[in-house]
Short mmCIF file of C-alpha atoms in Angstrom, two decimals:
data_model
loop_
_atom_site.label_atom_id
_atom_site.label_comp_id
_atom_site.label_asym_id
_atom_site.label_seq_id
_atom_site.Cartn_x
_atom_site.Cartn_y
_atom_site.Cartn_z
CA MET Y 28 15.11 14.38 -5.92
CA ILE Y 29 16.40 10.81 -5.50
CA LEU Y 30 14.94 8.74 -2.69
CA ARG Y 31 17.65 6.20 -2.05
CA TRP Y 32 17.37 2.75 -0.43
CA CYS Y 33 20.02 0.21 0.28
CA SER Y 34 20.40 -3.27 1.55
CA ALA Y 35 21.28 -4.90 4.93
CA THR Y 36 24.92 -6.00 4.99
CA PRO Y 37 25.42 -9.59 5.35
CA GLY Y 38 25.67 -11.04 8.53
CA SER Y 39 24.74 -7.65 10.39
CA HIS Y 40 21.48 -7.36 12.91
CA ALA Y 41 19.36 -6.27 10.17
CA ALA Y 42 20.35 -9.12 7.95
CA SER Y 43 16.86 -10.17 7.61
CA SER Y 44 15.85 -6.85 6.25
CA VAL Y 45 16.70 -5.47 2.94
CA PHE Y 46 15.28 -2.22 3.74
CA CYS Y 47 17.52 0.88 5.26
CA ALA Y 48 16.17 4.36 5.87
CA PRO Y 49 15.00 6.20 2.93
CA ARG Y 50 17.37 8.91 2.06
CA LEU Y 51 16.23 12.11 0.27
CA LEU Y 52 18.62 14.30 -1.93
CA LEU Y 53 16.86 17.24 -3.24
CA THR Y 54 19.25 18.58 -6.01
CA GLY Y 55 19.25 21.53 -8.31
CA ARG Y 56 20.62 21.88 -11.63
CA GLY Y 57 22.63 25.18 -12.73
CA SER Y 58 22.28 28.04 -10.21
CA ARG Y 59 18.78 27.66 -9.57
CA PHE Y 60 16.35 25.01 -8.58
CA SER Y 61 12.44 24.77 -8.31
CA VAL Y 62 10.61 22.66 -5.62
CA LYS Y 63 6.61 21.96 -6.02
CA THR Y 64 5.42 21.19 -2.24
CA SER Y 65 2.05 19.43 -2.07
CA ILE Y 66 0.39 20.01 1.41
CA GLY Y 67 -3.06 19.28 2.19
CA GLY Y 68 -4.17 19.28 -1.54
CA GLU Y 69 -2.27 22.74 -1.80
CA SER Y 70 0.59 23.31 -4.53
CA VAL Y 71 3.30 25.91 -4.14
CA SER Y 72 6.38 26.15 -6.53
CA THR Y 73 9.46 27.60 -4.80
CA GLU Y 74 12.47 29.32 -6.84
CA GLN Y 75 15.80 30.34 -5.44
CA SER Y 76 19.47 30.22 -6.20
CA ALA Y 77 21.36 27.17 -4.89
CA PRO Y 78 24.53 25.45 -5.85
CA GLN Y 79 24.67 22.19 -7.83
CA ALA Y 80 25.09 20.24 -4.85
CA SER Y 81 23.06 18.08 -2.28
CA LEU Y 82 20.41 20.44 -0.29
CA GLU Y 83 21.34 18.49 2.88
CA GLU Y 84 24.61 20.59 2.85
CA LYS Y 85 22.59 23.48 4.39
CA PRO Y 86 21.50 22.85 7.99
CA ARG Y 87 17.99 24.15 7.41
CA ASN Y 88 17.42 21.60 4.57
CA LYS Y 89 18.80 19.06 6.57
CA ALA Y 90 15.73 19.69 9.04
CA VAL Y 91 13.47 19.59 6.12
CA PHE Y 92 14.85 16.23 5.14
CA LYS Y 93 14.51 14.95 8.63
CA TRP Y 94 10.95 15.70 8.54
CA VAL Y 95 10.35 14.09 5.35
CA LEU Y 96 11.99 11.05 6.52
CA MET Y 97 9.63 11.03 9.28
CA ILE Y 98 6.99 11.29 7.14
CA ALA Y 99 8.22 8.35 5.04
CA LEU Y 100 8.68 6.09 7.94
CA VAL Y 101 4.80 6.85 9.28
CA THR Y 102 3.96 5.84 6.11
CA PHE Y 103 6.31 2.52 5.99
CA PHE Y 104 5.31 1.50 9.53
CA ALA Y 105 1.65 1.79 8.67
CA GLY Y 106 2.29 -0.27 5.55
CA LEU Y 107 4.19 -2.85 7.71
CA LEU Y 108 1.11 -3.54 10.22
CA PHE Y 109 -0.84 -4.56 7.23
CA GLY Y 110 2.19 -7.02 5.31
CA TYR Y 111 3.23 -8.62 8.65
CA ASP Y 112 -0.44 -9.42 9.30
CA GLN Y 113 -1.10 -10.82 5.59
CA GLY Y 114 2.18 -12.79 5.69
CA VAL Y 115 2.01 -14.37 9.12
CA ILE Y 116 -1.34 -15.79 8.97
CA SER Y 117 -0.08 -18.46 6.17
CA GLY Y 118 2.57 -20.05 8.58
CA ALA Y 119 0.01 -19.52 11.80
CA LEU Y 120 -3.00 -21.43 10.31
CA LYS Y 121 -1.28 -24.99 10.53
CA GLY Y 122 -0.60 -24.43 14.33
CA ILE Y 123 -4.12 -22.54 14.87
CA GLY Y 124 -5.89 -25.83 13.14
CA ASN Y 125 -3.85 -28.19 15.35
CA SER Y 126 -4.49 -26.30 18.43
CA PHE Y 127 -8.40 -25.79 17.89
CA ASN Y 128 -8.92 -28.74 15.28
CA VAL Y 129 -11.05 -26.46 12.96
CA GLY Y 130 -11.34 -26.88 9.55
CA ASP Y 131 -11.14 -25.02 6.15
CA GLY Y 132 -14.09 -23.45 6.65
CA ALA Y 133 -13.07 -21.86 10.13
CA LYS Y 134 -9.54 -21.07 8.47
CA GLN Y 135 -11.48 -18.88 5.68
CA ILE Y 136 -13.18 -17.35 8.64
CA ILE Y 137 -10.12 -16.46 10.54
CA THR Y 138 -8.36 -15.29 7.32
CA SER Y 139 -10.98 -13.15 6.10
CA TRP Y 140 -12.29 -11.59 9.12
CA VAL Y 141 -9.22 -8.95 9.09
CA THR Y 142 -10.27 -7.81 5.60
CA LEU Y 143 -13.75 -7.35 7.03
CA GLY Y 144 -12.48 -5.12 9.85
CA ALA Y 145 -10.63 -3.29 7.47
CA LEU Y 146 -13.48 -2.82 5.25
CA ILE Y 147 -15.51 -1.19 7.78
CA ALA Y 148 -12.47 0.91 9.54
CA ALA Y 149 -11.94 2.41 5.77
CA LEU Y 150 -15.49 3.52 5.27
CA VAL Y 151 -15.15 5.71 8.45
CA ALA Y 152 -11.35 6.49 8.30
CA GLY Y 153 -11.80 9.54 5.86
CA MET Y 154 -14.50 11.15 7.88
CA SER Y 155 -12.70 10.61 11.40
CA ALA Y 156 -9.42 12.22 9.69
CA ASP Y 157 -11.36 15.09 8.54
CA ARG Y 158 -12.79 15.89 11.97
CA PHE Y 159 -10.20 14.56 14.38
CA GLY Y 160 -6.83 14.91 12.05
CA ARG Y 161 -4.59 12.60 10.11
CA ARG Y 162 -2.34 11.75 13.25
CA PRO Y 163 -5.21 11.00 15.93
CA VAL Y 164 -6.47 8.26 13.41
CA LEU Y 165 -2.92 6.92 12.69
CA LEU Y 166 -2.44 6.61 16.44
CA ALA Y 167 -5.74 4.74 16.71
CA ALA Y 168 -4.92 2.48 14.09
CA GLY Y 169 -1.42 1.68 15.95
CA LEU Y 170 -3.43 1.10 19.19
CA LEU Y 171 -5.87 -1.17 17.54
CA PHE Y 172 -3.34 -3.25 16.03
CA ILE Y 173 -1.33 -3.63 19.24
CA ALA Y 174 -4.35 -5.01 21.21
CA GLY Y 175 -5.64 -7.29 18.16
CA ALA Y 176 -2.14 -8.74 18.24
CA VAL Y 177 -2.48 -9.31 22.10
CA ILE Y 178 -5.59 -10.78 21.98
CA GLN Y 179 -4.60 -13.06 19.14
CA ALA Y 180 -1.83 -14.26 21.13
CA VAL Y 181 -3.55 -15.17 24.11
CA THR Y 182 -7.11 -16.25 22.93
CA PRO Y 183 -8.15 -19.29 24.44
CA GLY Y 184 -10.35 -20.43 21.57
CA VAL Y 185 -11.27 -19.72 17.98
CA GLU Y 186 -14.22 -17.34 18.91
CA ILE Y 187 -11.81 -14.90 20.57
CA LEU Y 188 -9.16 -15.42 17.83
CA VAL Y 189 -11.73 -14.21 15.21
CA LEU Y 190 -12.40 -10.96 17.44
CA GLY Y 191 -8.76 -10.47 17.33
CA ARG Y 192 -8.66 -10.60 13.97
CA LEU Y 193 -11.38 -8.39 13.43
CA ILE Y 194 -9.60 -5.66 15.78
CA THR Y 195 -6.41 -6.07 13.77
CA GLY Y 196 -8.36 -5.29 10.63
CA PHE Y 197 -9.71 -2.30 12.28
CA GLY Y 198 -6.43 -0.83 12.76
CA ILE Y 199 -5.18 -1.96 9.45
CA GLY Y 200 -8.21 -0.34 7.77
CA PHE Y 201 -7.47 3.05 9.48
CA ALA Y 202 -3.92 2.87 8.40
CA SER Y 203 -4.67 1.86 4.77
CA VAL Y 204 -6.68 5.04 4.18
CA ILE Y 205 -5.08 7.59 6.05
CA ALA Y 206 -1.21 6.67 5.63
CA PRO Y 207 -1.25 7.19 1.75
CA LEU Y 208 -3.37 10.52 2.14
CA TYR Y 209 -1.06 12.11 5.03
CA ALA Y 210 1.91 11.28 2.79
CA ALA Y 211 0.32 12.64 -0.31
CA GLU Y 212 -0.43 15.92 1.43
CA MET Y 213 2.92 16.19 3.09
CA ALA Y 214 5.56 14.69 0.56
CA PRO Y 215 7.14 17.30 -1.94
CA GLN Y 216 5.25 16.84 -5.28
CA ARG Y 217 8.19 15.78 -7.28
CA ILE Y 218 8.85 12.88 -5.06
CA ARG Y 219 5.36 12.12 -4.00
CA GLY Y 220 4.78 8.91 -5.64
CA ARG Y 221 8.21 7.42 -4.10
CA ILE Y 222 6.84 8.50 -0.70
CA VAL Y 223 3.43 7.13 -0.95
CA SER Y 224 4.97 4.00 -2.71
CA THR Y 225 6.83 3.41 0.36
CA TYR Y 226 3.52 2.23 1.94
CA GLN Y 227 3.24 -0.84 -0.47
CA LEU Y 228 7.10 -1.34 0.18
CA ALA Y 229 6.41 -1.68 3.58
CA ILE Y 230 3.67 -4.40 2.75
CA THR Y 231 5.98 -6.15 1.06
CA PHE Y 232 8.50 -5.93 3.60
CA GLY Y 233 6.44 -6.81 6.24
CA ILE Y 234 5.32 -10.13 4.47
CA PHE Y 235 8.78 -11.17 3.94
CA ILE Y 236 9.59 -10.51 7.89
CA ALA Y 237 6.48 -12.75 8.68
CA TYR Y 238 7.66 -15.22 6.28
CA LEU Y 239 10.98 -15.35 7.86
CA VAL Y 240 9.46 -15.60 11.68
CA SER Y 241 7.56 -18.60 10.25
CA ASP Y 242 10.69 -20.00 8.73
CA LEU Y 243 12.37 -19.76 12.34
CA LEU Y 244 9.29 -20.57 14.68
CA ASP Y 245 7.45 -23.76 14.79
CA SER Y 246 3.86 -23.53 13.63
CA ALA Y 247 2.97 -24.70 16.93
CA GLU Y 248 4.32 -21.25 18.08
CA TRP Y 249 1.75 -19.14 16.46
CA ARG Y 250 0.65 -17.38 19.39
CA THR Y 251 4.50 -15.65 19.36
CA MET Y 252 4.04 -15.03 15.61
CA PHE Y 253 0.83 -12.82 16.28
CA LEU Y 254 2.53 -10.96 19.56
CA LEU Y 255 5.26 -9.85 17.42
CA ALA Y 256 2.88 -8.14 15.13
CA ALA Y 257 2.61 -5.61 17.89
CA VAL Y 258 5.84 -4.26 17.49
CA PRO Y 259 5.31 -2.15 14.22
CA GLY Y 260 2.29 -0.88 15.97
CA VAL Y 261 4.37 0.42 18.80
CA ILE Y 262 6.90 2.13 16.13
CA LEU Y 263 4.02 3.47 14.41
CA ILE Y 264 2.69 5.15 17.75
CA ILE Y 265 6.15 6.64 18.24
CA CYS Y 266 6.57 8.09 14.77
CA VAL Y 267 3.32 9.33 14.31
CA MET Y 268 3.85 11.44 17.78
CA ILE Y 269 6.93 13.14 16.26
CA VAL Y 270 5.39 14.19 12.86
CA PRO Y 271 3.35 17.30 12.48
CA GLU Y 272 -0.33 17.37 11.43
CA SER Y 273 -1.25 18.51 8.25
CA SER Y 274 -1.53 22.15 8.00
CA ARG Y 275 -4.54 22.02 5.61
CA TRP Y 276 -6.39 20.35 8.59
CA TYR Y 277 -5.10 22.90 10.71
CA VAL Y 278 -6.26 25.70 8.63
CA LYS Y 279 -9.77 23.96 8.41
CA MET Y 280 -9.97 23.90 12.01
CA GLY Y 281 -9.07 27.86 11.98
CA ARG Y 282 -5.78 26.80 14.04
CA LYS Y 283 -3.55 29.27 11.93
CA ASP Y 284 -0.32 29.15 14.05
CA LYS Y 285 -0.32 25.71 14.38
CA ALA Y 286 -0.52 25.25 10.60
CA ARG Y 287 2.45 27.69 10.26
CA GLU Y 288 4.54 25.49 12.50
CA SER Y 289 3.57 22.53 10.59
CA LEU Y 290 4.57 23.93 7.31
CA SER Y 291 7.74 25.54 8.69
CA LYS Y 292 8.81 21.80 9.08
CA VAL Y 293 8.55 21.12 5.35
CA THR Y 294 9.11 24.32 3.89
CA GLU Y 295 11.94 26.84 3.47
CA PRO Y 296 11.33 29.75 6.04
CA ALA Y 297 10.81 32.37 3.24
CA GLU Y 298 8.01 30.47 1.53
CA VAL Y 299 6.06 29.31 4.90
CA GLU Y 300 3.43 32.59 4.58
CA LYS Y 301 3.15 32.52 1.14
CA GLU Y 302 2.17 28.94 1.13
CA LEU Y 303 -0.12 29.29 4.04
CA SER Y 304 -1.87 31.95 2.23
CA GLU Y 305 -2.36 29.64 -0.55
CA VAL Y 306 -3.90 26.90 1.77
CA GLU Y 307 -6.25 29.48 3.34
CA ALA Y 308 -7.55 30.73 -0.01
CA GLN Y 309 -8.35 26.75 -1.11
CA VAL Y 310 -9.63 26.04 2.48
CA ASN Y 311 -11.90 29.04 2.52
CA ALA Y 312 -13.11 28.36 -1.17
CA GLU Y 313 -14.08 24.95 0.00
CA ALA Y 314 -15.78 26.47 2.99
CA ALA Y 315 -17.96 28.62 0.92
CA ASP Y 316 -19.63 25.78 -0.46
CA GLY Y 317 -20.33 24.10 2.82
CA GLU Y 318 -19.17 20.39 4.40
CA ALA Y 319 -18.49 17.91 1.51
CA THR Y 320 -21.11 15.22 1.71
CA TRP Y 321 -21.13 11.68 0.54
CA ALA Y 322 -23.31 12.68 -2.23
CA GLU Y 323 -20.65 15.17 -3.79
CA VAL Y 324 -18.39 12.09 -3.86
CA PHE Y 325 -20.75 10.17 -6.08
CA SER Y 326 -21.73 13.58 -8.08
CA PRO Y 327 -20.54 13.84 -11.95
CA ARG Y 328 -17.60 16.14 -11.04
CA VAL Y 329 -15.94 13.53 -8.94
CA ARG Y 330 -17.32 10.61 -10.75
CA LYS Y 331 -14.79 10.09 -13.41
CA ALA Y 332 -11.75 9.99 -10.45
CA LEU Y 333 -14.19 7.80 -8.21
CA ILE Y 334 -14.32 5.06 -11.18
CA VAL Y 335 -10.44 5.23 -11.79
CA GLY Y 336 -9.69 5.08 -8.03
CA VAL Y 337 -12.46 2.07 -7.17
CA GLY Y 338 -11.50 0.17 -10.48
CA LEU Y 339 -8.00 0.21 -9.75
CA ALA Y 340 -8.64 -0.75 -6.18
CA ILE Y 341 -10.65 -3.70 -7.07
CA PHE Y 342 -8.48 -4.83 -9.84
CA GLN Y 343 -5.71 -4.80 -7.44
CA GLN Y 344 -7.32 -7.66 -5.33
CA ILE Y 345 -9.16 -9.88 -7.80
CA THR Y 346 -6.23 -10.70 -10.03
CA GLY Y 347 -5.16 -12.82 -7.02
CA ILE Y 348 -2.57 -11.25 -5.07
CA ASN Y 349 -3.93 -11.95 -1.75
CA ALA Y 350 -4.80 -15.81 -2.65
CA ILE Y 351 -1.43 -16.36 -3.51
CA ILE Y 352 0.06 -14.41 -0.05
CA TYR Y 353 -2.85 -16.04 2.10
CA TYR Y 354 -2.52 -19.54 0.82
CA ALA Y 355 1.30 -19.61 -0.24
CA SER Y 356 2.16 -22.86 1.24
CA THR Y 357 -1.28 -24.44 0.07
CA ILE Y 358 -0.21 -23.69 -3.65
CA PHE Y 359 3.64 -24.88 -3.24
CA GLU Y 360 2.11 -28.08 -1.81
CA SER Y 361 0.01 -28.27 -4.73
CA ALA Y 362 2.85 -27.54 -7.10
CA GLY Y 363 4.74 -30.74 -5.65
CA LEU Y 364 6.69 -29.42 -2.51
CA VAL Y 365 5.84 -31.83 0.04
CA SER Y 366 7.52 -31.31 3.26
CA THR Y 367 6.38 -28.25 5.43
CA LYS Y 368 10.06 -26.92 5.54
CA SER Y 369 10.20 -26.69 1.75
CA GLN Y 370 7.04 -25.03 1.69
CA THR Y 371 8.18 -22.45 4.18
CA VAL Y 372 11.19 -21.92 2.27
CA ALA Y 373 9.84 -21.50 -1.01
CA THR Y 374 7.12 -19.01 0.46
CA LEU Y 375 9.95 -17.02 2.05
CA TYR Y 376 12.11 -16.47 -0.98
CA CYS Y 377 9.69 -16.82 -4.02
CA VAL Y 378 7.10 -14.78 -2.61
CA GLY Y 379 8.28 -12.63 0.17
CA LEU Y 380 11.52 -11.62 -1.17
CA THR Y 381 10.96 -11.23 -4.79
CA ASN Y 382 7.94 -9.16 -3.80
CA VAL Y 383 9.98 -6.65 -1.72
CA LEU Y 384 12.92 -6.40 -4.27
CA ALA Y 385 10.26 -5.95 -7.31
CA THR Y 386 8.88 -2.96 -5.31
CA PHE Y 387 12.10 -1.12 -5.15
CA ILE Y 388 11.58 -0.86 -8.99
CA ALA Y 389 8.31 1.01 -8.67
CA VAL Y 390 9.60 3.16 -5.88
CA ALA Y 391 12.46 4.05 -8.06
CA TYR Y 392 10.95 4.84 -11.24
CA ILE Y 393 7.28 5.95 -10.57
CA ASP Y 394 8.13 9.74 -10.68
CA ARG Y 395 10.09 9.17 -13.69
CA PHE Y 396 8.38 6.61 -15.81
CA GLY Y 397 5.01 7.30 -14.65
CA ARG Y 398 1.79 5.34 -13.42
CA ARG Y 399 0.26 4.44 -16.47
CA PRO Y 400 3.54 2.50 -18.02
CA LEU Y 401 4.12 0.75 -15.02
CA LEU Y 402 0.43 -0.70 -14.31
CA LEU Y 403 0.08 -1.78 -18.23
CA MET Y 404 3.58 -3.85 -18.04
CA GLY Y 405 2.23 -5.12 -14.68
CA PHE Y 406 -1.23 -6.39 -16.12
CA ILE Y 407 0.83 -8.16 -19.28
CA GLY Y 408 3.56 -9.76 -16.84
CA MET Y 409 0.67 -10.86 -14.62
CA PHE Y 410 -1.53 -12.48 -17.39
CA VAL Y 411 1.29 -14.35 -19.00
CA SER Y 412 2.57 -15.56 -15.64
CA LEU Y 413 -1.12 -16.57 -14.46
CA CYS Y 414 -1.84 -18.50 -17.60
CA ALA Y 415 1.35 -20.54 -16.84
CA VAL Y 416 0.44 -21.50 -13.48
CA ALA Y 417 -2.75 -22.29 -14.62
CA ILE Y 418 -1.73 -24.58 -17.32
CA GLY Y 419 0.73 -25.97 -14.66
CA PHE Y 420 -1.99 -26.92 -12.52
CA GLY Y 421 -4.21 -28.45 -15.28
CA THR Y 422 -1.21 -30.71 -16.57
CA GLN Y 423 -0.46 -31.86 -12.95
CA SER Y 424 -3.58 -32.75 -12.42
CA THR Y 425 -3.44 -35.43 -15.15
CA ALA Y 426 0.33 -36.30 -14.44
CA ASP Y 427 2.15 -38.75 -12.10
CA THR Y 428 4.32 -36.02 -10.68
CA GLY Y 429 6.02 -38.65 -8.09
CA ALA Y 430 7.48 -37.40 -5.20
CA GLY Y 431 8.75 -33.85 -4.78
CA PRO Y 432 8.63 -31.19 -7.47
CA SER Y 433 7.79 -32.26 -10.92
CA ILE Y 434 8.64 -30.19 -14.24
CA VAL Y 435 5.22 -28.96 -14.16
CA GLY Y 436 5.56 -28.19 -10.65
CA ILE Y 437 8.76 -26.01 -11.17
CA ILE Y 438 6.88 -24.10 -13.91
CA THR Y 439 4.06 -23.33 -11.76
CA MET Y 440 6.57 -21.91 -9.20
CA VAL Y 441 8.43 -19.95 -11.82
CA GLY Y 442 5.06 -18.45 -12.91
CA LEU Y 443 4.09 -17.59 -9.24
CA VAL Y 444 7.47 -15.92 -8.89
CA VAL Y 445 6.94 -13.88 -12.23
CA PHE Y 446 3.38 -12.87 -11.13
CA ILE Y 447 4.83 -11.78 -7.40
CA ALA Y 448 7.43 -9.65 -9.13
CA SER Y 449 4.50 -8.20 -11.76
CA PHE Y 450 2.53 -7.08 -9.27
CA ALA Y 451 5.02 -5.71 -6.98
CA PHE Y 452 6.35 -3.18 -9.46
CA SER Y 453 2.78 -2.12 -10.59
CA LEU Y 454 -0.15 -2.55 -9.04
CA GLY Y 455 1.09 -2.97 -5.68
CA PRO Y 456 2.39 0.62 -5.29
CA VAL Y 457 1.04 2.36 -8.16
CA VAL Y 458 -2.74 1.70 -7.18
CA TRP Y 459 -2.31 3.18 -3.52
CA THR Y 460 -0.39 6.58 -4.92
CA ILE Y 461 -3.06 7.16 -7.71
CA ILE Y 462 -5.93 6.62 -5.13
CA SER Y 463 -4.03 8.84 -2.65
CA GLU Y 464 -3.76 11.78 -5.21
CA ILE Y 465 -6.64 11.83 -8.09
CA TYR Y 466 -9.49 13.26 -5.53
CA PRO Y 467 -10.26 16.89 -5.14
CA GLY Y 468 -9.15 18.26 -2.00
CA ARG Y 469 -12.59 18.71 -0.75
CA VAL Y 470 -13.82 15.33 -0.95
CA ARG Y 471 -10.50 13.47 -0.70
CA GLY Y 472 -10.84 12.11 2.74
CA LYS Y 473 -14.09 10.45 1.96
CA ALA Y 474 -13.24 9.45 -1.69
CA VAL Y 475 -10.14 7.66 -0.44
CA SER Y 476 -12.24 5.99 2.33
CA PHE Y 477 -14.63 4.91 -0.55
CA ALA Y 478 -12.07 3.54 -2.57
CA THR Y 479 -9.83 1.84 -0.04
CA ALA Y 480 -13.03 0.18 1.37
CA ALA Y 481 -13.60 -1.21 -2.31
CA ASN Y 482 -10.02 -2.78 -2.21
CA TRP Y 483 -10.86 -4.30 1.16
CA GLY Y 484 -14.37 -5.66 0.19
CA ALA Y 485 -12.83 -7.13 -2.86
CA ALA Y 486 -9.70 -8.64 -0.46
CA PHE Y 487 -12.57 -9.79 1.67
CA LEU Y 488 -14.27 -12.06 -1.40
CA VAL Y 489 -10.76 -13.35 -2.53
CA ALA Y 490 -9.62 -14.39 0.73
CA GLU Y 491 -13.34 -15.77 1.87
CA PHE Y 492 -14.02 -17.88 -1.20
CA PHE Y 493 -10.54 -18.81 -2.89
CA LEU Y 494 -10.37 -22.31 -1.28
CA THR Y 495 -14.14 -22.61 -2.15
CA LEU Y 496 -13.31 -21.68 -5.59
CA THR Y 497 -10.07 -24.02 -5.92
CA SER Y 498 -12.32 -26.94 -4.59
CA GLY Y 499 -15.34 -26.45 -6.79
CA ILE Y 500 -13.63 -25.44 -10.15
CA GLY Y 501 -10.15 -26.55 -9.45
CA GLU Y 502 -6.69 -24.67 -9.23
CA SER Y 503 -6.25 -24.43 -12.82
CA ALA Y 504 -9.66 -22.90 -13.67
CA THR Y 505 -9.21 -20.31 -10.76
CA PHE Y 506 -5.96 -19.32 -12.24
CA PHE Y 507 -7.18 -18.72 -15.46
CA LEU Y 508 -10.17 -16.85 -14.15
CA PHE Y 509 -7.29 -14.39 -12.25
CA ALA Y 510 -5.71 -14.04 -15.69
CA ALA Y 511 -8.93 -12.91 -17.37
CA MET Y 512 -9.14 -10.31 -14.73
CA CYS Y 513 -5.85 -8.99 -15.40
CA ILE Y 514 -6.96 -8.59 -19.46
CA LEU Y 515 -9.93 -6.53 -18.02
CA GLY Y 516 -7.43 -4.49 -15.73
CA PHE Y 517 -5.23 -3.64 -18.79
CA ILE Y 518 -8.38 -2.29 -20.91
CA PHE Y 519 -9.49 -0.21 -18.02
CA THR Y 520 -6.24 1.42 -17.46
CA TRP Y 521 -5.60 1.84 -20.95
CA ARG Y 522 -8.90 3.52 -21.62
CA TYR Y 523 -9.46 5.35 -18.14
CA VAL Y 524 -6.57 6.04 -16.14
CA PRO Y 525 -4.65 9.14 -16.56
CA GLU Y 526 -0.88 9.91 -16.18
CA THR Y 527 -0.50 11.78 -12.88
CA ARG Y 528 3.31 12.01 -12.60
CA GLY Y 529 4.90 15.46 -12.34
CA ARG Y 530 1.55 17.03 -11.62
CA SER Y 531 0.54 18.83 -8.24
CA LEU Y 532 -2.60 17.53 -6.67
CA GLU Y 533 -4.29 21.00 -7.83
CA GLU Y 534 -3.28 20.32 -11.53
CA ILE Y 535 -4.58 16.81 -11.03
CA GLN Y 536 -7.98 18.43 -9.88
CA GLU Y 537 -7.73 20.95 -12.68
CA MET Y 538 -7.28 18.19 -15.59
CA TRP Y 539 -10.81 16.64 -13.98
CA ASN Y 540 -12.24 19.72 -14.12
CA LYS Y 541 -11.61 19.97 -17.92
CA GLY Y 542 -13.00 16.57 -18.67
CA GLY Y 543 -10.13 14.40 -17.72
CA SER Y 544 -9.79 12.53 -21.03
CA ILE Y 545 -6.55 10.60 -21.60
CA LYS Y 546 -5.61 12.49 -24.64
CA SER Y 547 -5.87 15.73 -22.90
CA TRP Y 548 -3.94 14.40 -20.38
CA ASP Y 549 -1.36 12.86 -22.29
CA GLU Y 550 -0.62 16.00 -24.31
CA THR Y 551 0.46 17.91 -21.22
CA ALA Y 552 2.03 15.37 -19.58
CA PRO Y 553 5.65 16.29 -17.99
CA LYS Y 554 8.43 14.45 -19.58
CA PRO Y 555 10.84 12.33 -17.58
#
């Protein structure tokens, strides 16, 4: 299976985008092909005769392709919500400061309360999705994001602005838990990593669009910047209203006919009843043990998977990515770019565009090379680049850099670009993929919520204290601290994170049941 992406043609209306709709090609080898589909934690293998051609040639498979595409679009626009907000605040902070005469302390609150809202929402998102379904929670995410964007755009003061940021955070928190979870449950197993990685790709694309908007608009037009954030919320709602609900959730609710209808959209007609029976069997087995509790999430049976998910979620944030995204302009100013225009352009291309392009590497290769290799390579690249940035800032503090960027400033900016690229092909997309696939189906909603909440908690701490940290110990020491976190992340990944490429959700669960050691996982890992 191949997931294709394309760039916008120069001069076209979409020239501000480097993203085109994903294109799925389900291909077979020889006269037969095999497809494993993962829905709601259930894995089913189907095998039938097929020519050595794209399955898109058959009308029925075109219909399946359409629904898989829609699932990818839901995942994409859910990520776009977060990405746009994460990027737009960098350009809006100066205008907000001028409008309301606020200092660094208030700016940190304005920035960090989105992550606080996301943290709160993430804790209840899984339970809400288990009770009401995946689609209603995603619809709520879109509505909350629209409401937050409008409140921020019309705010009369800082207090209402912070409230709008909090509401926006609620929407982002719901989306960050449920979108990857929904994608993991609905996407075909062989391309599950690519579909889930669409979430991180969308985050980077949203950041890039936000930087582009900041470049086109003056900082005084920060209200317009926030109002434009409602657009991805509207599109998300439209997409969610089209896609089917998880068949597994329907079965759990006793709605077998709706489950069959959902399965029929992403499964060959001859296999629908077989898959439905397997989903029913798994759900009934889980129901026999009663409703999953939070105590079960922390039980020895789930603990190893929980440690892996929460650990990766925290390392994704404490290695410094959001500090760079949130305060990109400030970092470039410290590196020697004095004018606001030069800072904006550097942020747009050095951070935004690099982030998008490097994420394509993960989307293209995560299901071929695996999760672990990308993570390990990413930590190495991030460590080296952060050391270069730290040395650059330390040298600059004692040197007369003069007007404009110095050699040290250029080295610092190159280090930032390498850091962004290293993060974008590794921790950015891979962490969300692993979090969405490693937990047993019975506790998946709650476990994903907890891991995502840990991610947002770490993001909140970084956003809240980054400027305070740089003021207290300096930029150089701060980036050395982030580099040290990369070393710890590398060790953690090498020691504890298993390879899940090519495995169904239930095969992953069975591996945990057998002990989940790295050695046992590697011995049975499917080859590219």
